[in-house]
Structure formats: structure tokens, C-alpha cells
């Protein structure tokens, strides 16, 4: 598991919330956020969407990881957007099943993202 902590191996750079980060333009950027459905995670989602990020992909353990039921995901997303006030940004937010306690689920989440996108600009985890 050590490799996941050594993000520098992938040429990734750790960003702190400072002037450098605040000045970054997020149009055309794609971000993956784990835990983006509640608490500090959804506030990060809100901030990045308001900063015009092109797309955010997040996951939820409340979705059945073994099902590919698009209706379940759409219903969950609809409820989340309604109660969080993020409905205006619905086109830029993708929610997938993710249980961080299951390596199978993490791999499936990563595989789905790899099929959707050729690159990820930011990982918030
Ligand atoms: N709040 C703070 O002030 C603060 C300060 C410093 C550090 N932290 C740390 O930041 C993290 C989030 O804190 P929070 O207060 O925002 O917590 P929270 O409100 O409980 O949110 C937890 C998030 O994690 C997701 N999650 C829970 N279990 C999961 C699983 N098995 N697989 C995938 N996602 C899962 C939840 O989504 P689903 O339920 O949809 O899966 C939710 O989006 C914690 O690790 C906390 O220790 C928080």
C-alpha cells in the first residue's frame, strides 16, 4: 500500500491551500475527490465547482458497489444535489460507487475513471 502514499513517484505535487492554489485556474481541469458527499469533502466539491472546475468525480459507499444500476446512482445524485444546493452544477459532478474499505471497490472505481478520462489533474483524498 506504500505506493499510494508516495504520490511523488507519479510526478504528482502536493498542493496546500495557499495563494499558489487560489490563483490556479480550474477550467479544463478534472478532479477526483474521495468523501465528496458530506462534511469537509462536499465543501471542497462546492468550492471547486464555484471556481469553475470542469469536472469532479467522487464516490459514495452508500451506493451498491456490485451494481451498475444507473437509476440508483441518478436518484442518489439527485437527492445529494437538492439538499446541498449544488443542482446548478449537476453536469460537472459525477458520482460512482466507492467503498474505500474494499480493494475490489477501489479498483473498480479507478477502472471506471480510467475508461472515462485520459488524465486526472487533481486528487483530493
Ligand atoms: N471536519 C473537520 O473539521 C475535519 C478536520 C480535520 C480532518 N478531518 C478528516 O477529514 C475526513 C472527513 O471528515 P468529515 O467531518 O467531513 O466526515 P463526514 O462528514 O463523516 O464525511 C465522510 C465522507 O467520507 C465518505 N465515506 C465514509 N465511509 C466511506 C467508505 N467506506 N468509502 C468511501 N467513502 C466513505 C462519506 O461518503 P458516503 O457516506 O457517501 O460514502 C463522506 O462523504 C475525516 O477523515 C476526518 O477525520 C475532518
mmCIF file of C-alpha atoms and ligand atoms in Angstrom:
data_model
loop_
_atom_site.group_PDB
_atom_site.id
_atom_site.type_symbol
_atom_site.label_atom_id
_atom_site.label_comp_id
_atom_site.label_asym_id
_atom_site.label_seq_id
_atom_site.Cartn_x
_atom_site.Cartn_y
_atom_site.Cartn_z
ATOM 1 C CA UNK A 1 0.000 0.000 0.000
ATOM 2 C CA UNK A 2 3.028 2.272 0.425
ATOM 3 C CA UNK A 3 2.929 3.227 -3.252
ATOM 4 C CA UNK A 4 -0.369 5.063 -2.727
ATOM 5 C CA UNK A 5 1.250 7.363 -0.182
ATOM 6 C CA UNK A 6 4.245 8.114 -2.395
ATOM 7 C CA UNK A 7 2.370 10.354 -4.797
ATOM 8 C CA UNK A 8 5.666 11.966 -5.792
ATOM 9 C CA UNK A 9 6.536 8.696 -7.579
ATOM 10 C CA UNK A 10 3.832 9.585 -10.098
ATOM 11 C CA UNK A 11 5.204 13.079 -10.582
ATOM 12 C CA UNK A 12 2.314 14.481 -8.548
ATOM 13 C CA UNK A 13 2.803 17.588 -6.462
ATOM 14 C CA UNK A 14 1.202 18.183 -3.087
ATOM 15 C CA UNK A 15 -0.785 21.452 -3.095
ATOM 16 C CA UNK A 16 -1.526 23.418 0.035
ATOM 17 C CA UNK A 17 -4.411 25.863 0.345
ATOM 18 C CA UNK A 18 -2.320 28.981 -0.165
ATOM 19 C CA UNK A 19 -2.002 31.835 -2.654
ATOM 20 C CA UNK A 20 -0.486 29.484 -5.241
ATOM 21 C CA UNK A 21 -3.543 27.223 -5.052
ATOM 22 C CA UNK A 22 -6.076 30.076 -5.023
ATOM 23 C CA UNK A 23 -4.560 31.553 -8.195
ATOM 24 C CA UNK A 24 -4.801 28.309 -10.188
ATOM 25 C CA UNK A 25 -7.372 28.386 -12.980
ATOM 26 C CA UNK A 26 -9.512 25.262 -12.889
ATOM 27 C CA UNK A 27 -11.294 25.449 -16.231
ATOM 28 C CA UNK A 28 -10.443 22.261 -18.189
ATOM 29 C CA UNK A 29 -9.241 20.527 -15.016
ATOM 30 C CA UNK A 30 -10.568 17.240 -13.694
ATOM 31 C CA UNK A 31 -10.517 16.343 -10.008
ATOM 32 C CA UNK A 32 -11.201 13.103 -8.166
ATOM 33 C CA UNK A 33 -12.380 13.589 -4.579
ATOM 34 C CA UNK A 34 -12.998 10.783 -2.136
ATOM 35 C CA UNK A 35 -15.576 11.515 0.572
ATOM 36 C CA UNK A 36 -17.141 14.254 -1.548
ATOM 37 C CA UNK A 37 -20.718 13.593 -0.463
ATOM 38 C CA UNK A 38 -20.649 15.078 3.043
ATOM 39 C CA UNK A 39 -18.747 17.223 5.515
ATOM 40 C CA UNK A 40 -15.405 18.682 4.548
ATOM 41 C CA UNK A 41 -15.498 16.742 1.242
ATOM 42 C CA UNK A 42 -18.697 18.284 -0.109
ATOM 43 C CA UNK A 43 -17.481 21.745 0.886
ATOM 44 C CA UNK A 44 -14.363 21.061 -1.206
ATOM 45 C CA UNK A 45 -16.621 19.980 -4.069
ATOM 46 C CA UNK A 46 -18.667 23.178 -3.697
ATOM 47 C CA UNK A 47 -15.561 25.377 -3.666
ATOM 48 C CA UNK A 48 -14.029 23.761 -6.765
ATOM 49 C CA UNK A 49 -17.321 23.851 -8.730
ATOM 50 C CA UNK A 50 -17.707 27.550 -7.917
ATOM 51 C CA UNK A 51 -14.144 28.040 -9.144
ATOM 52 C CA UNK A 52 -15.344 26.633 -12.497
ATOM 53 C CA UNK A 53 -13.578 23.294 -12.402
ATOM 54 C CA UNK A 54 -14.516 21.311 -15.472
ATOM 55 C CA UNK A 55 -15.385 18.033 -13.760
ATOM 56 C CA UNK A 56 -15.369 16.397 -10.324
ATOM 57 C CA UNK A 57 -15.612 12.663 -9.850
ATOM 58 C CA UNK A 58 -16.455 11.445 -6.382
ATOM 59 C CA UNK A 59 -17.593 8.197 -4.831
ATOM 60 C CA UNK A 60 -20.030 7.038 -2.200
ATOM 61 C CA UNK A 61 -20.166 3.917 -0.070
ATOM 62 C CA UNK A 62 -23.943 4.414 0.075
ATOM 63 C CA UNK A 63 -24.169 3.097 -3.480
ATOM 64 C CA UNK A 64 -24.122 -0.629 -4.088
ATOM 65 C CA UNK A 65 -20.634 -1.372 -5.417
ATOM 66 C CA UNK A 66 -21.729 -4.587 -7.118
ATOM 67 C CA UNK A 67 -24.483 -2.981 -9.110
ATOM 68 C CA UNK A 68 -24.254 -0.906 -12.244
ATOM 69 C CA UNK A 69 -27.735 0.468 -11.661
ATOM 70 C CA UNK A 70 -27.701 3.907 -13.298
ATOM 71 C CA UNK A 71 -31.086 4.734 -11.759
ATOM 72 C CA UNK A 72 -29.742 4.152 -8.237
ATOM 73 C CA UNK A 73 -26.825 6.484 -8.929
ATOM 74 C CA UNK A 74 -29.069 9.123 -10.526
ATOM 75 C CA UNK A 75 -31.517 9.037 -7.586
ATOM 76 C CA UNK A 76 -28.676 9.344 -5.083
ATOM 77 C CA UNK A 77 -27.133 12.206 -7.053
ATOM 78 C CA UNK A 78 -30.487 13.986 -7.367
ATOM 79 C CA UNK A 79 -31.045 13.860 -3.582
ATOM 80 C CA UNK A 80 -27.486 14.978 -2.856
ATOM 81 C CA UNK A 81 -27.659 17.911 -5.285
ATOM 82 C CA UNK A 82 -31.053 19.019 -3.955
ATOM 83 C CA UNK A 83 -30.072 19.052 -0.301
ATOM 84 C CA UNK A 84 -26.622 20.597 -0.901
ATOM 85 C CA UNK A 85 -27.778 23.334 -3.267
ATOM 86 C CA UNK A 86 -25.417 22.069 -5.959
ATOM 87 C CA UNK A 87 -28.111 21.411 -8.587
ATOM 88 C CA UNK A 88 -26.821 24.154 -10.931
ATOM 89 C CA UNK A 89 -23.556 22.217 -11.215
ATOM 90 C CA UNK A 90 -25.015 18.765 -11.876
ATOM 91 C CA UNK A 91 -23.378 18.334 -15.292
ATOM 92 C CA UNK A 92 -19.928 18.746 -13.792
ATOM 93 C CA UNK A 93 -20.320 16.303 -10.897
ATOM 94 C CA UNK A 94 -20.023 12.539 -11.392
ATOM 95 C CA UNK A 95 -20.785 10.114 -8.567
ATOM 96 C CA UNK A 96 -19.687 6.488 -8.642
ATOM 97 C CA UNK A 97 -19.950 3.652 -6.140
ATOM 98 C CA UNK A 98 -16.868 3.564 -3.873
ATOM 99 C CA UNK A 99 -16.119 1.706 -0.669
ATOM 100 C CA UNK A 100 -12.652 2.678 0.485
ATOM 101 C CA UNK A 101 -12.706 -0.340 2.807
ATOM 102 C CA UNK A 102 -12.723 -2.698 -0.165
ATOM 103 C CA UNK A 103 -9.774 -3.014 -2.535
ATOM 104 C CA UNK A 104 -12.108 -4.507 -5.180
ATOM 105 C CA UNK A 105 -14.273 -1.416 -4.980
ATOM 106 C CA UNK A 106 -11.286 0.945 -5.152
ATOM 107 C CA UNK A 107 -10.014 -0.903 -8.255
ATOM 108 C CA UNK A 108 -13.441 -0.775 -9.877
ATOM 109 C CA UNK A 109 -13.729 2.949 -9.106
ATOM 110 C CA UNK A 110 -10.253 3.560 -10.610
ATOM 111 C CA UNK A 111 -11.010 1.400 -13.679
ATOM 112 C CA UNK A 112 -14.238 3.294 -14.351
ATOM 113 C CA UNK A 113 -12.412 6.619 -14.109
ATOM 114 C CA UNK A 114 -9.642 5.390 -16.438
ATOM 115 C CA UNK A 115 -12.289 4.461 -19.015
ATOM 116 C CA UNK A 116 -13.915 7.888 -18.692
ATOM 117 C CA UNK A 117 -10.846 10.126 -18.641
ATOM 118 C CA UNK A 118 -7.379 10.139 -20.188
ATOM 119 C CA UNK A 119 -5.936 12.191 -17.337
ATOM 120 C CA UNK A 120 -6.760 13.378 -13.820
ATOM 121 C CA UNK A 121 -5.387 16.757 -12.753
ATOM 122 C CA UNK A 122 -6.104 16.641 -9.010
ATOM 123 C CA UNK A 123 -6.747 14.001 -6.393
ATOM 124 C CA UNK A 124 -8.284 15.149 -3.101
ATOM 125 C CA UNK A 125 -8.332 12.341 -0.586
HETATM 126 N N1 LIG B 1 -14.470 18.045 9.759
HETATM 127 C C1 LIG B 1 -13.282 18.534 10.146
HETATM 128 O O1 LIG B 1 -13.173 19.670 10.664
HETATM 129 C C2 LIG B 1 -12.002 17.747 9.915
HETATM 130 C C3 LIG B 1 -10.792 18.298 10.296
HETATM 131 C C4 LIG B 1 -9.617 17.584 10.048
HETATM 132 C C5 LIG B 1 -9.674 16.325 9.463
HETATM 133 N N2 LIG B 1 -10.872 15.793 9.125
HETATM 134 C C6 LIG B 1 -10.892 14.490 8.488
HETATM 135 O O2 LIG B 1 -11.482 14.620 7.205
HETATM 136 C C7 LIG B 1 -12.229 13.449 6.908
HETATM 137 C C8 LIG B 1 -13.666 13.807 6.601
HETATM 138 O O3 LIG B 1 -14.238 14.407 7.760
HETATM 139 P P1 LIG B 1 -15.760 14.909 7.742
HETATM 140 O O4 LIG B 1 -16.008 15.577 9.051
HETATM 141 O O5 LIG B 1 -16.006 15.676 6.512
HETATM 142 O O6 LIG B 1 -16.535 13.482 7.733
HETATM 143 P P2 LIG B 1 -18.001 13.115 7.270
HETATM 144 O O7 LIG B 1 -18.904 14.290 7.293
HETATM 145 O O8 LIG B 1 -18.385 11.924 8.089
HETATM 146 O O9 LIG B 1 -17.788 12.668 5.736
HETATM 147 C C9 LIG B 1 -17.177 11.454 5.461
HETATM 148 C C10 LIG B 1 -17.128 11.257 3.955
HETATM 149 O O10 LIG B 1 -16.447 10.044 3.734
HETATM 150 C C11 LIG B 1 -17.249 9.194 2.928
HETATM 151 N N3 LIG B 1 -17.085 7.810 3.345
HETATM 152 C C12 LIG B 1 -17.357 7.272 4.559
HETATM 153 N N4 LIG B 1 -17.082 5.950 4.557
HETATM 154 C C13 LIG B 1 -16.641 5.660 3.305
HETATM 155 C C14 LIG B 1 -16.193 4.457 2.659
HETATM 156 N N5 LIG B 1 -16.137 3.269 3.294
HETATM 157 N N6 LIG B 1 -15.817 4.530 1.363
HETATM 158 C C15 LIG B 1 -15.859 5.701 0.689
HETATM 159 N N7 LIG B 1 -16.249 6.882 1.232
HETATM 160 C C16 LIG B 1 -16.640 6.856 2.533
HETATM 161 C C17 LIG B 1 -18.676 9.656 3.155
HETATM 162 O O11 LIG B 1 -19.421 9.379 1.979
HETATM 163 P P3 LIG B 1 -20.504 8.209 1.878
HETATM 164 O O12 LIG B 1 -21.170 8.040 3.196
HETATM 165 O O13 LIG B 1 -21.418 8.745 0.794
HETATM 166 O O14 LIG B 1 -19.714 7.010 1.456
HETATM 167 C C18 LIG B 1 -18.497 11.156 3.321
HETATM 168 O O15 LIG B 1 -18.505 11.808 2.065
HETATM 169 C C19 LIG B 1 -12.090 12.510 8.112
HETATM 170 O O16 LIG B 1 -11.046 11.589 7.829
HETATM 171 C C20 LIG B 1 -11.730 13.454 9.227
HETATM 172 O O17 LIG B 1 -11.001 12.769 10.223
HETATM 173 C C21 LIG B 1 -12.034 16.473 9.318
#
